Amino acid sequence: MGTPLGDFIRAKRDSIQPQSLGLPDHGRRRAPGLRRSDLAGRAGISVEYLTRLEQGRDRNPSVAVVNAVADALSLAPSERSHLRYLTKISGGECTAHTQPAPPPREVRPPVLETLRLLEPGIAMVTNRLGDVLAHTSAYESVTSGTGLLDHDVPNLTRYVFTDPRARAFFADWDDVADEQAFDLWLAPSIENTEWFTAELAPVAGPDFTGRLNGHVVPRRGALRLNHPSGCELRLLRETLDLPSDSQQLVVLLPADEGTARAVDGLRGLPTHGRLRAVQ
């Protein structure tokens, strides 16, 4: 049985063309990307050991090996961080002997007060599973008519992968889907991720599972939205991590004057209160 670490290394190896690393092209082969021998040679490890890593038969590589593999794959800083994280969870350092379970949904009063002070801005409190735990009235206006907040327990990840309206709402749906799938690896705990993916995978299908197991580190550029009213919005995202709560405070800022005017117009739409905490 494989591990997230092995899956990531194999996915990155398959995605790299030998020519991009100055390696010779060996001609047609059954699998795309680098050969195991190419990567092993660049990392200074044996092909047999690399095979064990990819297949999950070695779960505790040394720091030196992890760094060597990262160098051999020419990983970006964000990808290196992800590789180190996957090394920890594959080795069992981050797992607890508990049953899969949903994370806490409570938002601390000081965080809610901070959110209130951000009115009339567009902001929400979320976690890495995509739960929308609290939001400003402007966030409700910007998402009105999309179905995102229609559920008693709104969840952005579930919405992206299971609601057809999401593909119209997010102009760059593929990028947003990559982000939501990748963030599950950064969820409050492995148990939370296991619980959520077991629930979502059967209904979301390969669009979700392929991204989750592909370990593609997302770009996280500007968020482009097609509001049902006809407004086209381009928003910049600023995220404040709340590590003690395993939550994030996300503020969405208009990226241009046209978006700012459109958001002002949407704020005049009826909402359900100035600040809403989702219980």
PDB file of N, CA and C in Angstrom, residues 64-133:
ATOM      1  N   ALA A  64      18.433  13.926   5.033  1.00  0.00           N
ATOM      2  CA  ALA A  64      19.345  14.070   3.897  1.00  0.00           C
ATOM      3  C   ALA A  64      18.727  13.501   2.624  1.00  0.00           C
ATOM      4  N   VAL A  65      18.052  12.348   2.736  1.00  0.00           N
ATOM      5  CA  VAL A  65      17.418  11.741   1.560  1.00  0.00           C
ATOM      6  C   VAL A  65      16.273  12.617   1.066  1.00  0.00           C
ATOM      7  N   VAL A  66      15.449  13.125   1.989  1.00  0.00           N
ATOM      8  CA  VAL A  66      14.326  13.987   1.604  1.00  0.00           C
ATOM      9  C   VAL A  66      14.836  15.221   0.864  1.00  0.00           C
ATOM     10  N   ASN A  67      15.887  15.842   1.395  1.00  0.00           N
ATOM     11  CA  ASN A  67      16.453  17.023   0.738  1.00  0.00           C
ATOM     12  C   ASN A  67      17.046  16.673  -0.626  1.00  0.00           C
ATOM     13  N   ALA A  68      17.669  15.504  -0.717  1.00  0.00           N
ATOM     14  CA  ALA A  68      18.263  15.092  -1.990  1.00  0.00           C
ATOM     15  C   ALA A  68      17.184  14.851  -3.038  1.00  0.00           C
ATOM     16  N   VAL A  69      16.090  14.225  -2.637  1.00  0.00           N
ATOM     17  CA  VAL A  69      14.987  13.999  -3.582  1.00  0.00           C
ATOM     18  C   VAL A  69      14.378  15.335  -4.014  1.00  0.00           C
ATOM     19  N   ALA A  70      14.218  16.262  -3.049  1.00  0.00           N
ATOM     20  CA  ALA A  70      13.685  17.585  -3.373  1.00  0.00           C
ATOM     21  C   ALA A  70      14.582  18.301  -4.381  1.00  0.00           C
ATOM     22  N   ASP A  71      15.897  18.217  -4.166  1.00  0.00           N
ATOM     23  CA  ASP A  71      16.840  18.835  -5.108  1.00  0.00           C
ATOM     24  C   ASP A  71      16.756  18.161  -6.478  1.00  0.00           C
ATOM     25  N   ALA A  72      16.667  16.838  -6.479  1.00  0.00           N
ATOM     26  CA  ALA A  72      16.644  16.103  -7.737  1.00  0.00           C
ATOM     27  C   ALA A  72      15.393  16.408  -8.552  1.00  0.00           C
ATOM     28  N   LEU A  73      14.296  16.692  -7.854  1.00  0.00           N
ATOM     29  CA  LEU A  73      13.045  17.029  -8.535  1.00  0.00           C
ATOM     30  C   LEU A  73      12.928  18.523  -8.823  1.00  0.00           C
ATOM     31  N   SER A  74      13.918  19.311  -8.372  1.00  0.00           N
ATOM     32  CA  SER A  74      13.893  20.774  -8.531  1.00  0.00           C
ATOM     33  C   SER A  74      12.596  21.368  -7.984  1.00  0.00           C
ATOM     34  N   LEU A  75      12.229  20.973  -6.765  1.00  0.00           N
ATOM     35  CA  LEU A  75      10.976  21.427  -6.179  1.00  0.00           C
ATOM     36  C   LEU A  75      11.029  22.900  -5.805  1.00  0.00           C
ATOM     37  N   ALA A  76       9.905  23.574  -5.992  1.00  0.00           N
ATOM     38  CA  ALA A  76       9.756  24.957  -5.521  1.00  0.00           C
ATOM     39  C   ALA A  76       9.651  24.943  -3.995  1.00  0.00           C
ATOM     40  N   PRO A  77       9.871  26.102  -3.343  1.00  0.00           N
ATOM     41  CA  PRO A  77       9.803  26.144  -1.881  1.00  0.00           C
ATOM     42  C   PRO A  77       8.504  25.582  -1.306  1.00  0.00           C
ATOM     43  N   SER A  78       7.368  25.928  -1.918  1.00  0.00           N
ATOM     44  CA  SER A  78       6.094  25.424  -1.401  1.00  0.00           C
ATOM     45  C   SER A  78       6.000  23.908  -1.555  1.00  0.00           C
ATOM     46  N   GLU A  79       6.564  23.367  -2.646  1.00  0.00           N
ATOM     47  CA  GLU A  79       6.550  21.921  -2.848  1.00  0.00           C
ATOM     48  C   GLU A  79       7.481  21.220  -1.858  1.00  0.00           C
ATOM     49  N   ARG A  80       8.609  21.862  -1.536  1.00  0.00           N
ATOM     50  CA  ARG A  80       9.508  21.290  -0.534  1.00  0.00           C
ATOM     51  C   ARG A  80       8.825  21.210   0.834  1.00  0.00           C
ATOM     52  N   SER A  81       8.092  22.254   1.184  1.00  0.00           N
ATOM     53  CA  SER A  81       7.362  22.236   2.456  1.00  0.00           C
ATOM     54  C   SER A  81       6.356  21.093   2.470  1.00  0.00           C
ATOM     55  N   HIS A  82       5.673  20.903   1.342  1.00  0.00           N
ATOM     56  CA  HIS A  82       4.695  19.825   1.258  1.00  0.00           C
ATOM     57  C   HIS A  82       5.383  18.462   1.357  1.00  0.00           C
ATOM     58  N   LEU A  83       6.540  18.315   0.729  1.00  0.00           N
ATOM     59  CA  LEU A  83       7.280  17.057   0.805  1.00  0.00           C
ATOM     60  C   LEU A  83       7.680  16.752   2.249  1.00  0.00           C
ATOM     61  N   ARG A  84       8.154  17.757   2.981  1.00  0.00           N
ATOM     62  CA  ARG A  84       8.530  17.535   4.386  1.00  0.00           C
ATOM     63  C   ARG A  84       7.314  17.137   5.216  1.00  0.00           C
ATOM     64  N   TYR A  85       6.169  17.790   4.956  1.00  0.00           N
ATOM     65  CA  TYR A  85       4.944  17.462   5.682  1.00  0.00           C
ATOM     66  C   TYR A  85       4.516  16.030   5.403  1.00  0.00           C
ATOM     67  N   LEU A  86       4.557  15.622   4.133  1.00  0.00           N
ATOM     68  CA  LEU A  86       4.162  14.261   3.785  1.00  0.00           C
ATOM     69  C   LEU A  86       5.116  13.236   4.386  1.00  0.00           C
ATOM     70  N   THR A  87       6.393  13.589   4.528  1.00  0.00           N
ATOM     71  CA  THR A  87       7.342  12.693   5.182  1.00  0.00           C
ATOM     72  C   THR A  87       6.932  12.444   6.625  1.00  0.00           C
ATOM     73  N   LYS A  88       6.491  13.502   7.305  1.00  0.00           N
ATOM     74  CA  LYS A  88       6.073  13.359   8.700  1.00  0.00           C
ATOM     75  C   LYS A  88       4.845  12.474   8.830  1.00  0.00           C
ATOM     76  N   ILE A  89       3.829  12.733   8.010  1.00  0.00           N
ATOM     77  CA  ILE A  89       2.601  11.964   8.184  1.00  0.00           C
ATOM     78  C   ILE A  89       2.757  10.535   7.683  1.00  0.00           C
ATOM     79  N   SER A  90       3.609  10.330   6.678  1.00  0.00           N
ATOM     80  CA  SER A  90       3.824   8.965   6.204  1.00  0.00           C
ATOM     81  C   SER A  90       4.573   8.138   7.241  1.00  0.00           C
ATOM     82  N   GLY A  91       5.418   8.821   8.036  1.00  0.00           N
ATOM     83  CA  GLY A  91       6.150   8.126   9.084  1.00  0.00           C
ATOM     84  C   GLY A  91       5.393   8.000  10.375  1.00  0.00           C
ATOM     85  N   GLY A  92       4.175   8.554  10.409  1.00  0.00           N
ATOM     86  CA  GLY A  92       3.344   8.418  11.604  1.00  0.00           C
ATOM     87  C   GLY A  92       3.574   9.472  12.649  1.00  0.00           C
ATOM     88  N   GLU A  93       4.395  10.528  12.367  1.00  0.00           N
ATOM     89  CA  GLU A  93       4.697  11.527  13.385  1.00  0.00           C
ATOM     90  C   GLU A  93       3.507  12.401  13.712  1.00  0.00           C
ATOM     91  N   CYS A  94       2.578  12.561  12.747  1.00  0.00           N
ATOM     92  CA  CYS A  94       1.481  13.494  12.957  1.00  0.00           C
ATOM     93  C   CYS A  94       0.156  12.796  13.207  1.00  0.00           C
ATOM     94  N   THR A  95       0.160  11.470  13.233  1.00  0.00           N
ATOM     95  CA  THR A  95      -1.102  10.777  13.394  1.00  0.00           C
ATOM     96  C   THR A  95      -1.367  10.444  14.835  1.00  0.00           C
ATOM     97  N   ALA A  96      -2.613  10.409  15.186  1.00  0.00           N
ATOM     98  CA  ALA A  96      -3.024  10.036  16.534  1.00  0.00           C
ATOM     99  C   ALA A  96      -3.890   8.795  16.435  1.00  0.00           C
ATOM    100  N   HIS A  97      -3.922   8.014  17.512  1.00  0.00           N
ATOM    101  CA  HIS A  97      -4.670   6.771  17.493  1.00  0.00           C
ATOM    102  C   HIS A  97      -6.118   7.044  17.886  1.00  0.00           C
ATOM    103  N   THR A  98      -6.803   7.770  17.014  1.00  0.00           N
ATOM    104  CA  THR A  98      -8.202   8.092  17.240  1.00  0.00           C
ATOM    105  C   THR A  98      -8.980   7.801  15.973  1.00  0.00           C
ATOM    106  N   GLN A  99     -10.280   7.710  16.097  1.00  0.00           N
ATOM    107  CA  GLN A  99     -11.121   7.454  14.946  1.00  0.00           C
ATOM    108  C   GLN A  99     -11.265   8.721  14.104  1.00  0.00           C
ATOM    109  N   PRO A 100     -11.391   8.578  12.778  1.00  0.00           N
ATOM    110  CA  PRO A 100     -11.640   9.755  11.943  1.00  0.00           C
ATOM    111  C   PRO A 100     -12.848  10.523  12.441  1.00  0.00           C
ATOM    112  N   ALA A 101     -12.735  11.844  12.458  1.00  0.00           N
ATOM    113  CA  ALA A 101     -13.810  12.657  13.018  1.00  0.00           C
ATOM    114  C   ALA A 101     -13.751  14.058  12.435  1.00  0.00           C
ATOM    115  N   PRO A 102     -14.884  14.763  12.416  1.00  0.00           N
ATOM    116  CA  PRO A 102     -14.888  16.152  11.944  1.00  0.00           C
ATOM    117  C   PRO A 102     -14.172  17.054  12.940  1.00  0.00           C
ATOM    118  N   PRO A 103     -13.633  18.172  12.474  1.00  0.00           N
ATOM    119  CA  PRO A 103     -12.944  19.092  13.379  1.00  0.00           C
ATOM    120  C   PRO A 103     -13.943  19.953  14.148  1.00  0.00           C
ATOM    121  N   PRO A 104     -13.502  20.595  15.217  1.00  0.00           N
ATOM    122  CA  PRO A 104     -14.380  21.544  15.926  1.00  0.00           C
ATOM    123  C   PRO A 104     -14.797  22.675  14.998  1.00  0.00           C
ATOM    124  N   ARG A 105     -16.017  23.168  15.168  1.00  0.00           N
ATOM    125  CA  ARG A 105     -16.543  24.221  14.308  1.00  0.00           C
ATOM    126  C   ARG A 105     -16.703  25.548  15.039  1.00  0.00           C
ATOM    127  N   GLU A 106     -16.387  25.576  16.329  1.00  0.00           N
ATOM    128  CA  GLU A 106     -16.596  26.807  17.086  1.00  0.00           C
ATOM    129  C   GLU A 106     -15.567  27.869  16.694  1.00  0.00           C
ATOM    130  N   VAL A 107     -16.033  29.117  16.629  1.00  0.00           N
ATOM    131  CA  VAL A 107     -15.154  30.262  16.368  1.00  0.00           C
ATOM    132  C   VAL A 107     -15.092  31.088  17.650  1.00  0.00           C
ATOM    133  N   ARG A 108     -13.893  31.369  18.127  1.00  0.00           N
ATOM    134  CA  ARG A 108     -13.736  32.100  19.390  1.00  0.00           C
ATOM    135  C   ARG A 108     -14.320  33.514  19.284  1.00  0.00           C
ATOM    136  N   PRO A 109     -14.909  34.017  20.374  1.00  0.00           N
ATOM    137  CA  PRO A 109     -15.483  35.376  20.363  1.00  0.00           C
ATOM    138  C   PRO A 109     -14.516  36.450  19.873  1.00  0.00           C
ATOM    139  N   PRO A 110     -13.230  36.456  20.258  1.00  0.00           N
ATOM    140  CA  PRO A 110     -12.334  37.493  19.724  1.00  0.00           C
ATOM    141  C   PRO A 110     -12.192  37.435  18.202  1.00  0.00           C
ATOM    142  N   VAL A 111     -12.262  36.225  17.636  1.00  0.00           N
ATOM    143  CA  VAL A 111     -12.169  36.102  16.180  1.00  0.00           C
ATOM    144  C   VAL A 111     -13.439  36.642  15.533  1.00  0.00           C
ATOM    145  N   LEU A 112     -14.581  36.341  16.138  1.00  0.00           N
ATOM    146  CA  LEU A 112     -15.843  36.883  15.626  1.00  0.00           C
ATOM    147  C   LEU A 112     -15.855  38.408  15.711  1.00  0.00           C
ATOM    148  N   GLU A 113     -15.290  38.956  16.794  1.00  0.00           N
ATOM    149  CA  GLU A 113     -15.236  40.413  16.934  1.00  0.00           C
ATOM    150  C   GLU A 113     -14.333  41.015  15.862  1.00  0.00           C
ATOM    151  N   THR A 114     -13.218  40.349  15.569  1.00  0.00           N
ATOM    152  CA  THR A 114     -12.337  40.806  14.491  1.00  0.00           C
ATOM    153  C   THR A 114     -13.069  40.807  13.162  1.00  0.00           C
ATOM    154  N   LEU A 115     -13.853  39.769  12.930  1.00  0.00           N
ATOM    155  CA  LEU A 115     -14.633  39.687  11.695  1.00  0.00           C
ATOM    156  C   LEU A 115     -15.653  40.818  11.634  1.00  0.00           C
ATOM    157  N   ARG A 116     -16.262  41.113  12.773  1.00  0.00           N
ATOM    158  CA  ARG A 116     -17.252  42.205  12.816  1.00  0.00           C
ATOM    159  C   ARG A 116     -16.602  43.532  12.446  1.00  0.00           C
ATOM    160  N   LEU A 117     -15.382  43.755  12.915  1.00  0.00           N
ATOM    161  CA  LEU A 117     -14.687  45.004  12.634  1.00  0.00           C
ATOM    162  C   LEU A 117     -14.306  45.137  11.159  1.00  0.00           C
ATOM    163  N   LEU A 118     -14.303  44.017  10.449  1.00  0.00           N
ATOM    164  CA  LEU A 118     -13.979  44.045   9.015  1.00  0.00           C
ATOM    165  C   LEU A 118     -15.168  44.436   8.157  1.00  0.00           C
ATOM    166  N   GLU A 119     -16.373  44.477   8.732  1.00  0.00           N
ATOM    167  CA  GLU A 119     -17.534  44.968   7.988  1.00  0.00           C
ATOM    168  C   GLU A 119     -17.265  46.408   7.549  1.00  0.00           C
ATOM    169  N   PRO A 120     -17.666  46.805   6.338  1.00  0.00           N
ATOM    170  CA  PRO A 120     -18.421  46.035   5.349  1.00  0.00           C
ATOM    171  C   PRO A 120     -17.549  45.283   4.355  1.00  0.00           C
ATOM    172  N   GLY A 121     -16.382  44.846   4.796  1.00  0.00           N
ATOM    173  CA  GLY A 121     -15.501  44.115   3.895  1.00  0.00           C
ATOM    174  C   GLY A 121     -15.964  42.689   3.670  1.00  0.00           C
ATOM    175  N   ILE A 122     -15.320  42.040   2.700  1.00  0.00           N
ATOM    176  CA  ILE A 122     -15.641  40.657   2.348  1.00  0.00           C
ATOM    177  C   ILE A 122     -14.665  39.759   3.103  1.00  0.00           C
ATOM    178  N   ALA A 123     -15.150  38.995   4.047  1.00  0.00           N
ATOM    179  CA  ALA A 123     -14.263  38.172   4.867  1.00  0.00           C
ATOM    180  C   ALA A 123     -15.013  36.962   5.404  1.00  0.00           C
ATOM    181  N   MET A 124     -14.243  35.908   5.724  1.00  0.00           N
ATOM    182  CA  MET A 124     -14.834  34.713   6.317  1.00  0.00           C
ATOM    183  C   MET A 124     -13.799  34.023   7.192  1.00  0.00           C
ATOM    184  N   VAL A 125     -14.296  33.162   8.068  1.00  0.00           N
ATOM    185  CA  VAL A 125     -13.452  32.269   8.847  1.00  0.00           C
ATOM    186  C   VAL A 125     -13.706  30.861   8.318  1.00  0.00           C
ATOM    187  N   THR A 126     -12.632  30.144   8.014  1.00  0.00           N
ATOM    188  CA  THR A 126     -12.756  28.808   7.447  1.00  0.00           C
ATOM    189  C   THR A 126     -11.707  27.900   8.057  1.00  0.00           C
ATOM    190  N   ASN A 127     -11.724  26.637   7.672  1.00  0.00           N
ATOM    191  CA  ASN A 127     -10.641  25.721   8.003  1.00  0.00           C
ATOM    192  C   ASN A 127     -10.194  25.030   6.728  1.00  0.00           C
ATOM    193  N   ARG A 128      -9.171  24.198   6.835  1.00  0.00           N
ATOM    194  CA  ARG A 128      -8.593  23.604   5.626  1.00  0.00           C
ATOM    195  C   ARG A 128      -9.503  22.576   4.977  1.00  0.00           C
ATOM    196  N   LEU A 129     -10.554  22.161   5.665  1.00  0.00           N
ATOM    197  CA  LEU A 129     -11.529  21.267   5.030  1.00  0.00           C
ATOM    198  C   LEU A 129     -12.493  22.044   4.144  1.00  0.00           C
ATOM    199  N   GLY A 130     -12.500  23.379   4.272  1.00  0.00           N
ATOM    200  CA  GLY A 130     -13.398  24.201   3.469  1.00  0.00           C
ATOM    201  C   GLY A 130     -14.658  24.619   4.186  1.00  0.00           C
ATOM    202  N   ASP A 131     -14.822  24.272   5.469  1.00  0.00           N
ATOM    203  CA  ASP A 131     -15.997  24.713   6.224  1.00  0.00           C
ATOM    204  C   ASP A 131     -16.008  26.234   6.328  1.00  0.00           C
ATOM    205  N   VAL A 132     -17.131  26.854   5.969  1.00  0.00           N
ATOM    206  CA  VAL A 132     -17.312  28.293   6.156  1.00  0.00           C
ATOM    207  C   VAL A 132     -17.943  28.464   7.538  1.00  0.00           C
ATOM    208  N   LEU A 133     -17.140  28.875   8.511  1.00  0.00           N
ATOM    209  CA  LEU A 133     -17.550  28.886   9.912  1.00  0.00           C
ATOM    210  C   LEU A 133     -18.206  30.193  10.324  1.00  0.00           C
TER     211      LEU A 133
END
